[in-house]
């Protein structure tokens, strides 16, 4: 068996222990004689799986009782529509544009109301997080929207925006469970799980109960009403059952690793190995303002597209997969999510040093 160091931005590396456990349980889950994939989502065995997954997530993130946890489908992208459909009472919302995902969410929301971009870092290819301490927030805005960790560009909010009392909605797809968060600061925290938590196809929405409307506009599909999913404990229809089961295993793994404080420490130490190298390298350089650097996605370049391509090719041959930067920005990007072991980053830096020695003119 061969396992590579997988630096994919998503779907991404998962903890090996989780994959092994899932493999062991593939044919017979806990004496049921069947795989979780084959099991009714209304069975007692499955009810235990989803209930336990929610309980473990609540414990990890310290989610207050007045927030619902929903396991939904449609990826993070479906939330770009579901959020305005459910939250827009005044038909107004303010968006902060820090990358392509925030921009897509902003464009989608425009279909449903009067949506403004109140700050942006597009002027410098999204290489920083704008100052959000005193933004021009609409008095009638139903919410303020951010993408908290920008997967493509490698930036992260180190401080949440001052929303002047308005509800904060955050896409945390690429920083989910990477460090502790204060859930009470948000109205909605949501993310696709395929980066830090589990298989693509599941999106987790943590939403403050009072934001769930009793009634949405008539055009809103039943499947896109938060209330339907909240009232039915994420079992209105067949949920992405196997995916949720894997998420549950990752929650258990995180608890075993010491929870989110321990994860933060692990992620800071791991990212520092790569950033410290980039900061002194004569060949490679990071592309993001230091103060806004993500712990999860680390983009870097040599400044020469041919050399970048050579690096990606040789890295792949050496067992470091998926280091090519996003198709829209080029260069390289190492995504080093929770499940990437420190050893993977240490070995990558060793490889980068060797490449630098061989290629520096
Ligand atoms: C921050 C962020 N938001 C949203 C998405 C879109 O997620 P999905 O493909 O689950 O719709 C991604 C995907 O990579 C992402 O990184």
PDB file of C-alpha atoms and ligand atoms in Angstrom, residues 9-10 74-78 80 101-102 145 147-152 171-175 190-195 200-203 333 337, ligand 1:
ATOM      1  CA  UNK A   9      -7.281  21.988  -1.196  1.00  0.00           C
ATOM      2  CA  UNK A  10     -10.304  19.722  -1.139  1.00  0.00           C
ATOM      3  CA  UNK A  74     -25.535  20.688  -1.943  1.00  0.00           C
ATOM      4  CA  UNK A  75     -22.078  21.689  -0.776  1.00  0.00           C
ATOM      5  CA  UNK A  76     -21.122  25.102   0.444  1.00  0.00           C
ATOM      6  CA  UNK A  77     -22.289  26.561  -2.868  1.00  0.00           C
ATOM      7  CA  UNK A  78     -25.954  25.803  -2.221  1.00  0.00           C
ATOM      8  CA  UNK A  80     -24.794  30.888  -1.263  1.00  0.00           C
ATOM      9  CA  UNK A 101     -15.828  32.119  -2.924  1.00  0.00           C
ATOM     10  CA  UNK A 102     -17.012  35.306  -1.246  1.00  0.00           C
ATOM     11  CA  UNK A 145     -21.222  37.989   5.061  1.00  0.00           C
ATOM     12  CA  UNK A 147     -15.560  33.913   3.846  1.00  0.00           C
ATOM     13  CA  UNK A 148     -13.370  33.440   6.911  1.00  0.00           C
ATOM     14  CA  UNK A 149     -10.542  31.450   5.317  1.00  0.00           C
ATOM     15  CA  UNK A 150      -9.857  32.005   1.645  1.00  0.00           C
ATOM     16  CA  UNK A 151      -8.881  28.629   0.262  1.00  0.00           C
ATOM     17  CA  UNK A 152      -7.570  29.869  -3.075  1.00  0.00           C
ATOM     18  CA  UNK A 171     -18.251  30.436   5.312  1.00  0.00           C
ATOM     19  CA  UNK A 172     -15.634  28.427   7.217  1.00  0.00           C
ATOM     20  CA  UNK A 173     -15.273  25.595   4.696  1.00  0.00           C
ATOM     21  CA  UNK A 174     -11.484  25.650   4.728  1.00  0.00           C
ATOM     22  CA  UNK A 175     -10.864  26.432   8.410  1.00  0.00           C
ATOM     23  CA  UNK A 190     -21.246  26.927   7.731  1.00  0.00           C
ATOM     24  CA  UNK A 191     -18.944  24.941   5.544  1.00  0.00           C
ATOM     25  CA  UNK A 192     -18.541  22.104   3.136  1.00  0.00           C
ATOM     26  CA  UNK A 193     -16.818  19.283   5.016  1.00  0.00           C
ATOM     27  CA  UNK A 194     -14.524  18.078   2.238  1.00  0.00           C
ATOM     28  CA  UNK A 195     -11.479  19.923   3.521  1.00  0.00           C
ATOM     29  CA  UNK A 200     -17.683  15.899  -0.219  1.00  0.00           C
ATOM     30  CA  UNK A 201     -21.458  16.049  -0.277  1.00  0.00           C
ATOM     31  CA  UNK A 202     -22.053  17.155   3.301  1.00  0.00           C
ATOM     32  CA  UNK A 203     -22.343  20.758   4.411  1.00  0.00           C
ATOM     33  CA  UNK A 333      -0.393  25.974  -2.905  1.00  0.00           C
ATOM     34  CA  UNK A 337      -5.422  20.774   6.957  1.00  0.00           C
TER      35      UNK A 337
HETATM   36  C1  LIG B   1     -14.176  28.685   1.180  1.00  0.00           C
HETATM   37  C2  LIG B   1     -14.987  27.858   0.237  1.00  0.00           C
HETATM   38  N1  LIG B   1     -16.297  28.096   0.112  1.00  0.00           N
HETATM   39  C3  LIG B   1     -17.069  27.383  -0.719  1.00  0.00           C
HETATM   40  C4  LIG B   1     -16.557  26.374  -1.484  1.00  0.00           C
HETATM   41  C5  LIG B   1     -17.468  25.611  -2.399  1.00  0.00           C
HETATM   42  O1  LIG B   1     -17.733  24.400  -1.841  1.00  0.00           O
HETATM   43  P1  LIG B   1     -18.631  23.289  -2.552  1.00  0.00           P
HETATM   44  O2  LIG B   1     -17.789  22.746  -3.669  1.00  0.00           O
HETATM   45  O3  LIG B   1     -18.885  22.310  -1.444  1.00  0.00           O
HETATM   46  O4  LIG B   1     -19.860  23.937  -3.042  1.00  0.00           O
HETATM   47  C6  LIG B   1     -15.194  26.078  -1.394  1.00  0.00           C
HETATM   48  C7  LIG B   1     -14.665  24.958  -2.197  1.00  0.00           C
HETATM   49  O5  LIG B   1     -13.555  24.692  -2.413  1.00  0.00           O
HETATM   50  C8  LIG B   1     -14.388  26.841  -0.529  1.00  0.00           C
HETATM   51  O6  LIG B   1     -13.069  26.619  -0.418  1.00  0.00           O
END
